[in-house]
Coordinates of C-alpha atoms and ligand atoms in Angstrom, one line a residue:
X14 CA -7.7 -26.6 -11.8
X15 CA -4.8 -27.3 -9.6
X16 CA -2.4 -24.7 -8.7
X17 CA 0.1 -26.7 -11.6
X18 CA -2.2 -26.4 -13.7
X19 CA -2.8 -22.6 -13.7
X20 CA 1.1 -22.0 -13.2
X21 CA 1.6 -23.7 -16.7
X22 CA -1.5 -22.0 -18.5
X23 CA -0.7 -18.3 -17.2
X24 CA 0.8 -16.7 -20.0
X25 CA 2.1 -13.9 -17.8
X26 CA 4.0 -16.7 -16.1
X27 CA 7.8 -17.5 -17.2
X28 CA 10.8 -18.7 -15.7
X29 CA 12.5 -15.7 -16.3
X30 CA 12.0 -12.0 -15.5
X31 CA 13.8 -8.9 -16.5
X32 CA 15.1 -5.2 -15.1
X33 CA 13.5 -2.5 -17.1
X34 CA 15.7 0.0 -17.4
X35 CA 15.5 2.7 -20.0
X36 CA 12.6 0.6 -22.1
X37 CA 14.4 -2.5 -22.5
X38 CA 14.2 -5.7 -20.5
X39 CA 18.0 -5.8 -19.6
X40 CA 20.1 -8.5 -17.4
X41 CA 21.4 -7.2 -14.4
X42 CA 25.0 -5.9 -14.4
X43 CA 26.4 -9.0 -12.8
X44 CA 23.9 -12.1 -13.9
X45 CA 22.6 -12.5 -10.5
X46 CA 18.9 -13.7 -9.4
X47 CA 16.3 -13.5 -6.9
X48 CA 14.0 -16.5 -6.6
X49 CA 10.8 -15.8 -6.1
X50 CA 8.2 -18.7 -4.4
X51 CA 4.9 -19.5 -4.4
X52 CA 3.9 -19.5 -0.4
X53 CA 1.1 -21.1 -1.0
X54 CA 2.8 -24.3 -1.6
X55 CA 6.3 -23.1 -1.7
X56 CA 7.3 -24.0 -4.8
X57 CA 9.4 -22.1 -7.4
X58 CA 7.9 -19.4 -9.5
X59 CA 10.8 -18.0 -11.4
X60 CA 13.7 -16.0 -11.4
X61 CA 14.2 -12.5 -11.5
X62 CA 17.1 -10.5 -12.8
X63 CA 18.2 -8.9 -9.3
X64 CA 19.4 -5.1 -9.7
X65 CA 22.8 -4.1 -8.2
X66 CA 23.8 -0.5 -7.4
X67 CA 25.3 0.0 -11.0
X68 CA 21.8 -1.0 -12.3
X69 CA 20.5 1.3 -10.3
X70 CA 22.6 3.9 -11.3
X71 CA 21.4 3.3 -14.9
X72 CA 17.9 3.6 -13.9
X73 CA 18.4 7.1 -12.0
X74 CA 20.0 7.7 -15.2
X75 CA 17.4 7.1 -17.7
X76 CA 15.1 8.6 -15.4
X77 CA 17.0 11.7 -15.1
X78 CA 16.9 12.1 -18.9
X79 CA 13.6 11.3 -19.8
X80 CA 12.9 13.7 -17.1
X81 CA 14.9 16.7 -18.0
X82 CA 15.2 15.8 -21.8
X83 CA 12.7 13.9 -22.3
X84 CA 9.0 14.5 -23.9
X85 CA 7.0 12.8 -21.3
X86 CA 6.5 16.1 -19.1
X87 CA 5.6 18.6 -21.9
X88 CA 3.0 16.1 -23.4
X89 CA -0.5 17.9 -23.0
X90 CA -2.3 16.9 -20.9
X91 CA -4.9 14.8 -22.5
X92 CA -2.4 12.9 -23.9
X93 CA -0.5 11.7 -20.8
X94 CA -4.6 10.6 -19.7
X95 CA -4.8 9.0 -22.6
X96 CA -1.6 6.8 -22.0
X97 CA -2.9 6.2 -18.4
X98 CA -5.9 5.1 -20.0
X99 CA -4.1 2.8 -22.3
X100 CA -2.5 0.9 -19.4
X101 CA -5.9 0.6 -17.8
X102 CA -6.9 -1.0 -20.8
X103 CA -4.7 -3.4 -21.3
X104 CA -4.6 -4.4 -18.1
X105 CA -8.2 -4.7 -17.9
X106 CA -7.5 -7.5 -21.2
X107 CA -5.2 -9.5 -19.3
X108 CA -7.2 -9.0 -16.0
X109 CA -7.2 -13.2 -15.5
X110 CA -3.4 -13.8 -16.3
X111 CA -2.5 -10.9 -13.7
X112 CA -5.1 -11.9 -11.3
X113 CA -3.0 -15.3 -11.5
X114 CA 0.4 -14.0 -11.3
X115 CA -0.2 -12.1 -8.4
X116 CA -1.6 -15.3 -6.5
X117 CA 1.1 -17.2 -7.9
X118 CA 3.8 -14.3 -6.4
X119 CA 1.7 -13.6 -3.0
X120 CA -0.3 -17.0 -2.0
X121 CA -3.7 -14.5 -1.3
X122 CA -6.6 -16.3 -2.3
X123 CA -8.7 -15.3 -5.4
X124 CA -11.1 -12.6 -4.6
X125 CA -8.2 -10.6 -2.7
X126 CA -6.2 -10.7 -5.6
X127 CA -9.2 -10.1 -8.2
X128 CA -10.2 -7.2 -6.2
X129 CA -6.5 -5.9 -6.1
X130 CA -5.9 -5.8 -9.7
X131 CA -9.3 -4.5 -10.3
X132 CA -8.0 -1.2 -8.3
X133 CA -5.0 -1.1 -9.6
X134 CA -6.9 -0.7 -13.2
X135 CA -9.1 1.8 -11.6
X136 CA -6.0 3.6 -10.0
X137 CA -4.8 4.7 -13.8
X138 CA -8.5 5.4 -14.7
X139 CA -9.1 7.6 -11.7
X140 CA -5.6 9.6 -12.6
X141 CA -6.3 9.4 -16.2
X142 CA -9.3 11.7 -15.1
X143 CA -7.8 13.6 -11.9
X144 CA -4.9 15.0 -14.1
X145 CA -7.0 16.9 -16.5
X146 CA -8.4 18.8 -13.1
X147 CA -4.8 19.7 -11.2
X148 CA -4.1 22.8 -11.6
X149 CA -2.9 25.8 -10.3
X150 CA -4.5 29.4 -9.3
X151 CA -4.9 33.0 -9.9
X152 CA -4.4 35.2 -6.3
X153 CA -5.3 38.5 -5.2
X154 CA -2.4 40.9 -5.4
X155 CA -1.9 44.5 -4.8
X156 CA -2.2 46.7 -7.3
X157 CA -0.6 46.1 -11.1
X158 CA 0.7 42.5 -9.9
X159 CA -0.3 39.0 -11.1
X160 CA 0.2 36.5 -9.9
X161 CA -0.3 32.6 -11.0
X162 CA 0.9 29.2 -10.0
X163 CA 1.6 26.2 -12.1
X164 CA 2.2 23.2 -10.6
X165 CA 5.5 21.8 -11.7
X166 CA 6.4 18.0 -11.8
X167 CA 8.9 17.2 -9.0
X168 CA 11.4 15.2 -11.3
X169 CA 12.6 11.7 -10.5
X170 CA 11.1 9.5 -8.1
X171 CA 12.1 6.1 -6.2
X172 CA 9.2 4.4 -5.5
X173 CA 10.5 1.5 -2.9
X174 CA 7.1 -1.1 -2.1
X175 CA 6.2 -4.1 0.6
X176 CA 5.0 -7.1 -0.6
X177 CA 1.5 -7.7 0.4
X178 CA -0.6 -5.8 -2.1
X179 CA 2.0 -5.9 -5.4
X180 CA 0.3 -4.9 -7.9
X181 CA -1.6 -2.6 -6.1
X182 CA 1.1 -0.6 -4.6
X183 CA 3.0 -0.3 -8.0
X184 CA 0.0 1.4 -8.8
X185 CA -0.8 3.7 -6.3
X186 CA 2.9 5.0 -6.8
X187 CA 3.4 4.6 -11.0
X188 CA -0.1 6.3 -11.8
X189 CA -0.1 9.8 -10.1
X190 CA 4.0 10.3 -10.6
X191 CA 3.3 9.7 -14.0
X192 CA 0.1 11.7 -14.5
X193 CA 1.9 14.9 -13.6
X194 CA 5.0 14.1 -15.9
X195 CA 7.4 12.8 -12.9
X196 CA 10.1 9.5 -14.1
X197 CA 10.0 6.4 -11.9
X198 CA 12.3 4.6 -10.6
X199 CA 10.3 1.3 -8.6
X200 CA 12.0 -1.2 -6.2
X201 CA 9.6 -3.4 -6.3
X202 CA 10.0 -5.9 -2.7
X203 CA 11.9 -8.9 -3.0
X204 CA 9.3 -11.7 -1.9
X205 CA 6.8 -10.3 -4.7
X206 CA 8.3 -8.9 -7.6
X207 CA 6.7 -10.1 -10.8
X208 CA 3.4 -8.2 -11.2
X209 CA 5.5 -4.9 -11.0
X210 CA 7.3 -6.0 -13.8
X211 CA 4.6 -6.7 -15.8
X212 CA 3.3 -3.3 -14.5
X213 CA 6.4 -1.8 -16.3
X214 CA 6.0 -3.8 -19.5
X215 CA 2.9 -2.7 -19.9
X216 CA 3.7 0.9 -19.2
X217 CA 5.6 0.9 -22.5
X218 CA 3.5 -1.1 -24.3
X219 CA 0.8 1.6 -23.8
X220 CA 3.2 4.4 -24.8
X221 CA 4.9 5.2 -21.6
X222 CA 8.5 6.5 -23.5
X223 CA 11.6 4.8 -22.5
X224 CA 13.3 5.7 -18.6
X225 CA 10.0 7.6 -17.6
X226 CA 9.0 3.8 -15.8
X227 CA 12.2 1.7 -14.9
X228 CA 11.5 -1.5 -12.2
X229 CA 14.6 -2.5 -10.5
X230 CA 13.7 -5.5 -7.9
X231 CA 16.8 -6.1 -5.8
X232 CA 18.2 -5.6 -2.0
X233 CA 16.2 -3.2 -0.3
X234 CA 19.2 -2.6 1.7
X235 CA 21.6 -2.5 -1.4
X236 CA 19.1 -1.3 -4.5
X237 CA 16.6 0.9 -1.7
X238 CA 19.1 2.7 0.1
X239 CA 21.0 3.5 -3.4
X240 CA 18.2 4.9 -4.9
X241 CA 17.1 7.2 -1.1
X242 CA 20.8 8.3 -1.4
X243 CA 21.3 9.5 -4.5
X244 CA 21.2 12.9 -5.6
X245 CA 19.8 13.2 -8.8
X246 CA 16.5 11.5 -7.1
X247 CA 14.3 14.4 -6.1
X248 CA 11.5 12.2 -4.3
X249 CA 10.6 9.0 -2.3
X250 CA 7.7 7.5 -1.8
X251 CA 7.7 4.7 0.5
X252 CA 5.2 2.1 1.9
X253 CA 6.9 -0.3 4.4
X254 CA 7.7 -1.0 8.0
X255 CA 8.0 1.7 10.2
X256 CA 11.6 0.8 11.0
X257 CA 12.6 1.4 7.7
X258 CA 10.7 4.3 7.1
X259 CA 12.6 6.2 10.1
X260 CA 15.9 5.1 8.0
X261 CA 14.9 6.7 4.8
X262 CA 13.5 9.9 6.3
X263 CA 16.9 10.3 8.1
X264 CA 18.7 9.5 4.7
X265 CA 16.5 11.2 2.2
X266 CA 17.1 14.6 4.3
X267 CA 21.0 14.8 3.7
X268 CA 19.7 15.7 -0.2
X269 CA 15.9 17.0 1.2
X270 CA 14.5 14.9 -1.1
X271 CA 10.6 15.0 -0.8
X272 CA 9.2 12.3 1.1
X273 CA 6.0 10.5 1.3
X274 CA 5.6 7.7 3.7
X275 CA 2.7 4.9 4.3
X276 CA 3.9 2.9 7.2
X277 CA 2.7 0.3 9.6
X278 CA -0.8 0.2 11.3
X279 CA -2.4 -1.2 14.4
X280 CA -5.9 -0.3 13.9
X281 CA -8.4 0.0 16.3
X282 CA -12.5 -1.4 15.7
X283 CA -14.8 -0.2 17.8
X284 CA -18.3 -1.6 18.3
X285 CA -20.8 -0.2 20.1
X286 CA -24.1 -1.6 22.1
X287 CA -26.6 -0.3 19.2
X288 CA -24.0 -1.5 16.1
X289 CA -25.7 -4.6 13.9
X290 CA -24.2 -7.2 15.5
X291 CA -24.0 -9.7 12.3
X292 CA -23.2 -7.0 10.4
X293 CA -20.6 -5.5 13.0
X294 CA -19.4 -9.3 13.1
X295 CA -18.9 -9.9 9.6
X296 CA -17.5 -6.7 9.0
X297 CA -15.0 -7.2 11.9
X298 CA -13.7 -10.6 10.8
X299 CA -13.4 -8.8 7.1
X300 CA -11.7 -6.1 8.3
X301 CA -8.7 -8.3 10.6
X302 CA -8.4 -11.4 8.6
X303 CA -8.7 -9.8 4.5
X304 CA -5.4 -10.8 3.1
X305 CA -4.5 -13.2 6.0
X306 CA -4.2 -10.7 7.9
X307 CA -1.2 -8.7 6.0
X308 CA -2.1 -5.5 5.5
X309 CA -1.4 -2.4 6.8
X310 CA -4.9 -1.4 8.0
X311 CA -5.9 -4.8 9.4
X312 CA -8.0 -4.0 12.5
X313 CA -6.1 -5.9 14.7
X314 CA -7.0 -4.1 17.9
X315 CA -11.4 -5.1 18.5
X316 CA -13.2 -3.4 21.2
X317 CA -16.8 -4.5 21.9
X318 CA -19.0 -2.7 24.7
X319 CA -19.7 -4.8 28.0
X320 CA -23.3 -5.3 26.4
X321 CA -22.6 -7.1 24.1
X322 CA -19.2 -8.5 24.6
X323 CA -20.2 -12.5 25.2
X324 CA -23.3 -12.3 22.2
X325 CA -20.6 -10.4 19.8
X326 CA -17.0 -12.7 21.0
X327 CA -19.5 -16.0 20.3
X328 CA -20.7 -15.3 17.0
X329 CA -17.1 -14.1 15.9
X330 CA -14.9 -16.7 17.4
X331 CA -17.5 -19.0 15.9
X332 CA -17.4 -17.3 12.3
X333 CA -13.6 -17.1 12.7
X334 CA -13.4 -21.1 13.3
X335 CA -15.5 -21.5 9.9
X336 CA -12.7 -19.8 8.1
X337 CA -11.5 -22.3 4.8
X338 CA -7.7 -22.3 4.5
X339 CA -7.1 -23.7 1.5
X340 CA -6.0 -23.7 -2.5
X341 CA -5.8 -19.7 -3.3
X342 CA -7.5 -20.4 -6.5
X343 CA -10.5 -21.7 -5.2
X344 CA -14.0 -19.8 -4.8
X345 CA -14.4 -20.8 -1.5
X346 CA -10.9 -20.2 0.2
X347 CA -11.5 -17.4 2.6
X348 CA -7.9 -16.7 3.6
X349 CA -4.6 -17.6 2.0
X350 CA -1.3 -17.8 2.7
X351 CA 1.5 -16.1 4.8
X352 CA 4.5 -14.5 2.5
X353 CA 6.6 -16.8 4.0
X354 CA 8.4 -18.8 7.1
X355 CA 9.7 -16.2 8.7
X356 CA 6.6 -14.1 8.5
X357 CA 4.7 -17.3 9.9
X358 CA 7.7 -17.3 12.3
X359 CA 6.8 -13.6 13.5
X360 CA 3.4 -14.4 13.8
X361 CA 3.9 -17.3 16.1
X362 CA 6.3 -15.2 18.3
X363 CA 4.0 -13.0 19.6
X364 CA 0.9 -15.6 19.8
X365 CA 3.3 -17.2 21.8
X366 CA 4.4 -14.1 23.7
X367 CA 0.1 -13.1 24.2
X368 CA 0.1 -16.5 26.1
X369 CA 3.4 -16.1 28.2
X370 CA 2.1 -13.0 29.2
X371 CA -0.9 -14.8 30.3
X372 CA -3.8 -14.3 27.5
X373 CA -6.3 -16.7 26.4
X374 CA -6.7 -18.0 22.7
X375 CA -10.6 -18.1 21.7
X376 CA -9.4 -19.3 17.9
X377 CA -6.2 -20.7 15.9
X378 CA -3.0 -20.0 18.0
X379 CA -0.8 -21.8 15.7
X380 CA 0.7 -22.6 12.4
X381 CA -2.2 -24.3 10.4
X382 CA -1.9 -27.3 8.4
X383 CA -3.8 -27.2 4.6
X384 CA -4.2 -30.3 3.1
X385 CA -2.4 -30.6 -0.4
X386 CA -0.6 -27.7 0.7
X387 CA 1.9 -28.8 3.4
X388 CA 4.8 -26.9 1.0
X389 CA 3.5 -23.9 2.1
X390 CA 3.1 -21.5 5.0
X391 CA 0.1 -20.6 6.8
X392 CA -1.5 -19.1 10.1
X393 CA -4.6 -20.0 11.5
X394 CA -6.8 -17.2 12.2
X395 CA -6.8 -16.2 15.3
X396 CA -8.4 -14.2 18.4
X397 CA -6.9 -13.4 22.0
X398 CA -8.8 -12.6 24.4
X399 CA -8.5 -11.2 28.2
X400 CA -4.7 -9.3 27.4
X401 CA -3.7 -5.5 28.5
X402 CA -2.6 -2.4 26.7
X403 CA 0.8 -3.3 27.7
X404 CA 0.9 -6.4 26.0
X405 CA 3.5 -6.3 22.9
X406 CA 0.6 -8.2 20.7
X407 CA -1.9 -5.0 21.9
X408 CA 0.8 -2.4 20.8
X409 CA 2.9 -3.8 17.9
X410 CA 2.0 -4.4 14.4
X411 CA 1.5 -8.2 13.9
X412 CA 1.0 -8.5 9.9
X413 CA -1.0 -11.5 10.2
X414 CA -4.5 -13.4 10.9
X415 CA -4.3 -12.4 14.6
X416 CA -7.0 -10.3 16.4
X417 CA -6.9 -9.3 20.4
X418 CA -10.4 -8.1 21.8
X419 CA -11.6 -6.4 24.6
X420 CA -14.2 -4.9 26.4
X421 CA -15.0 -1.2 26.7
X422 CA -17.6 0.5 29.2
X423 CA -18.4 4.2 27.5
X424 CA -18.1 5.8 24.5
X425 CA -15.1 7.8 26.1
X426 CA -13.4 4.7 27.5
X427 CA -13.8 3.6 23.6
X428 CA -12.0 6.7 22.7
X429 CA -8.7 6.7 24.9
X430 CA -8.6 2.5 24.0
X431 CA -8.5 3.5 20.3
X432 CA -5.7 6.2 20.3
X433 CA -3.3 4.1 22.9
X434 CA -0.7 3.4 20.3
X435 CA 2.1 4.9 18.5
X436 CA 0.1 4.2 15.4
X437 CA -2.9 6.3 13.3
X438 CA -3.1 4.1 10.3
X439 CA -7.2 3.3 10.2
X440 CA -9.9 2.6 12.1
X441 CA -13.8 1.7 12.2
X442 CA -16.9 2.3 14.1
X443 CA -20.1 0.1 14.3
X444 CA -22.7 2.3 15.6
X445 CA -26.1 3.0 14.4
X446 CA -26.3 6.3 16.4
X447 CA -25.1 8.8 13.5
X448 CA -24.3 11.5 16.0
X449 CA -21.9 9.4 18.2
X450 CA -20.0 8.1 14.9
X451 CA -19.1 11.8 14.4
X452 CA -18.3 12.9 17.8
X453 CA -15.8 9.5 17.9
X454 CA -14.6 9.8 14.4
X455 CA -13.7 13.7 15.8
X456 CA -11.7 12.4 18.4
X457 CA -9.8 9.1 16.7
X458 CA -6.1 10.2 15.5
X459 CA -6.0 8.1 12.7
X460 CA -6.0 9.1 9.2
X461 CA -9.0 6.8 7.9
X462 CA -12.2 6.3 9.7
X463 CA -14.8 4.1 8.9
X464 CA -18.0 3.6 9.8
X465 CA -20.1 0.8 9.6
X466 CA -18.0 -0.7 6.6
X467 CA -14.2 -2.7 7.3
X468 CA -12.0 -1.0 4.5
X469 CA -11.7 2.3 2.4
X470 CA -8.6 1.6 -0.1
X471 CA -10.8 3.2 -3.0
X472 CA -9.6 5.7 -5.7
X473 CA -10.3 9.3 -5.1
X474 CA -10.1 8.5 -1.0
X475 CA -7.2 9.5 0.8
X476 CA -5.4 6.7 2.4
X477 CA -2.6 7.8 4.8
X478 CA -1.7 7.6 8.3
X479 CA -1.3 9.8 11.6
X480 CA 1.4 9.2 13.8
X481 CA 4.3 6.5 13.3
X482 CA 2.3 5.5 10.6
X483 CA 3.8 7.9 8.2
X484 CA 2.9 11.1 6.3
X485 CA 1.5 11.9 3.0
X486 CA -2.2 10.9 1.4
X487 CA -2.1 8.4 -1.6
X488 CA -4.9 6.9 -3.9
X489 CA -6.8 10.6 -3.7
X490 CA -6.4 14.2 -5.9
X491 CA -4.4 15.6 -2.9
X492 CA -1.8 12.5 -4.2
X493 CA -0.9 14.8 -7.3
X494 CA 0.5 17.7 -5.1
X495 CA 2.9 15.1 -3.5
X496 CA 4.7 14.6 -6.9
X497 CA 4.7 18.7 -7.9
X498 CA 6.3 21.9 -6.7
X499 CA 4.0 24.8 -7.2
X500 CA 5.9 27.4 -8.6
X501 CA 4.5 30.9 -8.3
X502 CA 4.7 33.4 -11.1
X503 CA 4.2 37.0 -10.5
X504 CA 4.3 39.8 -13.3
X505 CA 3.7 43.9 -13.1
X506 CA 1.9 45.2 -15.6
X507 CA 2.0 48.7 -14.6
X508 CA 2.2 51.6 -17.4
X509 CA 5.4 53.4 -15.2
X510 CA 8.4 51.3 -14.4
X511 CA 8.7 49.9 -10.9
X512 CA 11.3 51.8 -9.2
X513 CA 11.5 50.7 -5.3
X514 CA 14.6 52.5 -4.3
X515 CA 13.4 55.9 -5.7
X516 CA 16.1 56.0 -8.3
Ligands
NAP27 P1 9.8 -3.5 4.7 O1 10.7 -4.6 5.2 O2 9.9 -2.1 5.3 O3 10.1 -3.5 3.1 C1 9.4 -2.6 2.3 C2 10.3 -2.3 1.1 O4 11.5 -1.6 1.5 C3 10.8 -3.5 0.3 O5 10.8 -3.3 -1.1 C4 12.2 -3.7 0.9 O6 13.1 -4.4 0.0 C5 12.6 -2.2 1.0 N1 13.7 -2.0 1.9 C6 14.2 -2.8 2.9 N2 15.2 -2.2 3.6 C7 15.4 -1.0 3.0 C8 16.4 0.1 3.1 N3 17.3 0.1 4.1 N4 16.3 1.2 2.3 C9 15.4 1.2 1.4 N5 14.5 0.2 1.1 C10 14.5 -0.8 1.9 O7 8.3 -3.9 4.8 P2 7.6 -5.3 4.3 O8 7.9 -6.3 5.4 O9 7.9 -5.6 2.9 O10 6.1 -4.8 4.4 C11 5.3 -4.8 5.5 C12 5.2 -3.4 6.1 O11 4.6 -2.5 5.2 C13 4.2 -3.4 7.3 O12 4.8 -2.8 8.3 C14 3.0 -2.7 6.7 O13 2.3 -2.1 7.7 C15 3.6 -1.8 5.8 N6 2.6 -1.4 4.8 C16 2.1 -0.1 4.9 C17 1.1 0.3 4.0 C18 0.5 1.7 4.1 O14 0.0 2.2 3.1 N7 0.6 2.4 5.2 C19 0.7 -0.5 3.0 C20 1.2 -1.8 2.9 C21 2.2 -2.2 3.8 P3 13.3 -6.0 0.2 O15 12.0 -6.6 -0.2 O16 14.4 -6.3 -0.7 O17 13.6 -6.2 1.7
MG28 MG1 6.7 -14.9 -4.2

């Protein structure tokens, strides 16, 4: 089926997209529009109703009331998992349509996106369950004193997300506020805003009352930095560039808002002399060039001991150069497309920059041309070989198919390598020495190791980052205490009154 084909017979798919603000699909205050592409081929998808600062105050609004007036956060709590579970469900019947929207939105090819919705569905299933467990405690006190906490939803939230995993991110933000009774406010990214918004429609269809989820795409500069400003917003959660995370901590502190930040990555993979090497290779070429590249724990950094450096660089430069490029919705289409010309603009820049400074290109090095798609924008994959840790395209986040390798000599060599960077997104180990994959998972100051296996985004495993690469574990049970105060409660229960100044 051709990508025309599939846009016409999606039925998520229209030409026109609302704000939900309040449960109701509303215009934005002034009539105006962002148009989102296809960067696949770069067509038109649709238009979406783009939220101004009024808007946004009407979503802080309805948040505000169906927090502090509202029923949502005095529901029991089996019936809040219960409405989680609903939204799984019906997700899980519309699994194709959204599967197609998002390629539609994003250009990633099939089995990216099939295995991104699929977690978002699991992300309300796993909090469905992980609610019912969050709880507080019963402490030790002195004497005639109890003492118990609850844990206390934090209020409203601005959720403010990237564009390479949509869907996925709305999730990881919408389920766990939710769960513990929190209203959302989601600024979903401008390049990608249409499976959020079906996110949000579906939130109400499954019984989600009206301003507990409002989706506001618009300006992150107008819309984002409203919402990190204002003070009836008690939290942010934020997944983004680096750059912009430093802003919004520095902003969110005037009204010490809570913040939770996932930031950008330059993630180092390790293989050592005894790893599998097809495995390792495989795994590697996953790991760096999964969602062309665009994603926050890419392992963009590959280090391969001297032993093996030639056998290991032959097989992947030669797997790399069998990559398909091609239509998103086929089978057989490895890696899709870039979000658009200016990311494939980036990209270029520092390729171009690893060869000024004197680096050799094994694979790709340029834009890449896909037949029938010539509309659209995309990157070959590609490896650079024989840079140093100075180089910019060794220390700065790419977000792209671009991979630098390079040898190590020892384990602790390996070590230092890793944790050169202002980063401590993820990371991976090939080793078949179980002993050495702890001592270097000891010493690596990321937040996610992995070993022997390219990614970990699964529900119920904390995904966060060290460093510049922000604070703050999502996807996991830990994820719940992010979106509550613990308040502590402590009675006397003595039979004389309490009398501490000997009155
Ligand atoms: P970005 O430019 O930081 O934008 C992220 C979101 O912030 C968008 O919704 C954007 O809105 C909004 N925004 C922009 N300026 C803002 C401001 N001044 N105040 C408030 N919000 C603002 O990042 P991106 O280019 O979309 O995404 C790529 C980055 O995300 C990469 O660095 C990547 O590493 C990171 N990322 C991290 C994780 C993680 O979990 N650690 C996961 C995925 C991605 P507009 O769309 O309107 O600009
Ligand atoms: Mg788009």
């Amino acid at each position: 089926m051709s990508t025309q084909q599939i846009v016409e017979s999606t039925s998520l798919k229209r030409d026109y997209y609302h704000l939900i603000i309040n449960g109701e699909k509303v215009e934005s205050s002034n009539g105006a529009t962002i148009k989102t592409y296809n960067p696949a081929t770069g067509e038109l998808v649709a238009e979406v109703a783009k939220a101004t600062k009024e808007d946004a105050e009407r979503a802080v609004l309805a948040a505000r009331e169906a927090f502090d007036h509202g029923k949502w956060r005095k529901y029991p709590i089996n019936r809040r998992s219960q409405v989680l579970n609903n939204i799984a469900s019906i997700m899980r019947s519309r699994f194709k349509e959204l599967v197609e929207l998002e390629i539609l939105d994003t250009g990633k090819s099939l089995d990216t996106a099939k295995g991104q919705v699929s977690q978002a569905i699991e992300d309300f299933e796993f909090y469905a369950g992980a609610i019912v467990g969050h709880r507080g405690t019963v402490n030790n006190m002195p004497g005639q004193f109890h003492n118990y906490t609850e844990k206390e939803p934090v209020g409203v939230c601005a959720q403010i997300i990237p564009w390479n995993y949509p869907i996925m991110m709305a999730a990881w933000k919408i389920a766990p506020a939710i769960a513990v009774g929190c209203s959302v406010i989601v600024k979903p990214a401008s390049l990608t805003p249409l499976t959020a918004i079906i996110l949000g429609e579906i939130c109400l269809e499954a019984g989600v009352p009206a301003g507990v989820v409002n989706i506001v795409p618009g300006s992150g500069a107008e819309v984002g930095d409203y919402l990190v400003q204002h003070p009836k917003v008690n939290k942010v959660a934020f997944t983004g560039s680096t750059p912009i995370g430093k802003d919004i901590m520095g902003k969110a502190s005037e009204t010490l808002k809570r913040v939770t930040l996932e930031l950008g990555g330059k993630s180092p993979n390790l293989v050592f002399e005894d790893a599998d090497l097809d495995a390792s290779v495989d795994g590697s070429l996953y790991g760096i060039f999964y969602n062309s590249g665009q994603s926050c724990e890419a392992r963009s950094r590959l280090y391969v001991h001297e032993d093996i450096y030639d056998e290991f660089i032959q097989k992947f430069v030669e797997k790399t150069k069998k990559l398909v490029l091609g239509n998103p919705f086929d089978k057989g289409t490895h890696v899709g497309a870039i979000i658009d010309q200016g990311q494939v603009d980036v990209i270029d820049g520092y390729v171009k920059s690893a060869i000024a400074d004197g680096a050799e290109i094994l694979a790709g090095g340029k834009p890449a041309a896909v037949k029938g798609f010539e509309g659209g924008y995309w990157y070959e994959p590609t490896v650079i070989a024989n840079v140093n840790h100075e180089m910019k395209v060794v220390q700065e986040e790419i977000f792209g198919p671009v991979v630098v390798v390079m040898k190590f000599k020892d384990e602790k060599e390996a070590i230092k390598l890793a944790n050169d960077t202002e980063f401590g997104l993820g990371s991976a180990i090939w080793t078949k020495d179980g002993a050495r994959a702890t001592r270097v998972a000891n010493e690596i100051q990321a937040g996610i190791v992995m070993v022997n296996c390219p990614f970990s985004a699964m529900p119920g495993t904390p995904f966060g980052g060290y460093k510049q690469s922000g604070f703050g574990r999502e996807l996991c049970i830990e994820t719940l205490d992010l979106y509550t105060e613990t308040k502590s409660i402590v009675s006397y229960y003595g039979s004389r009154p309490l009398n501490p100044m000997g009155l």
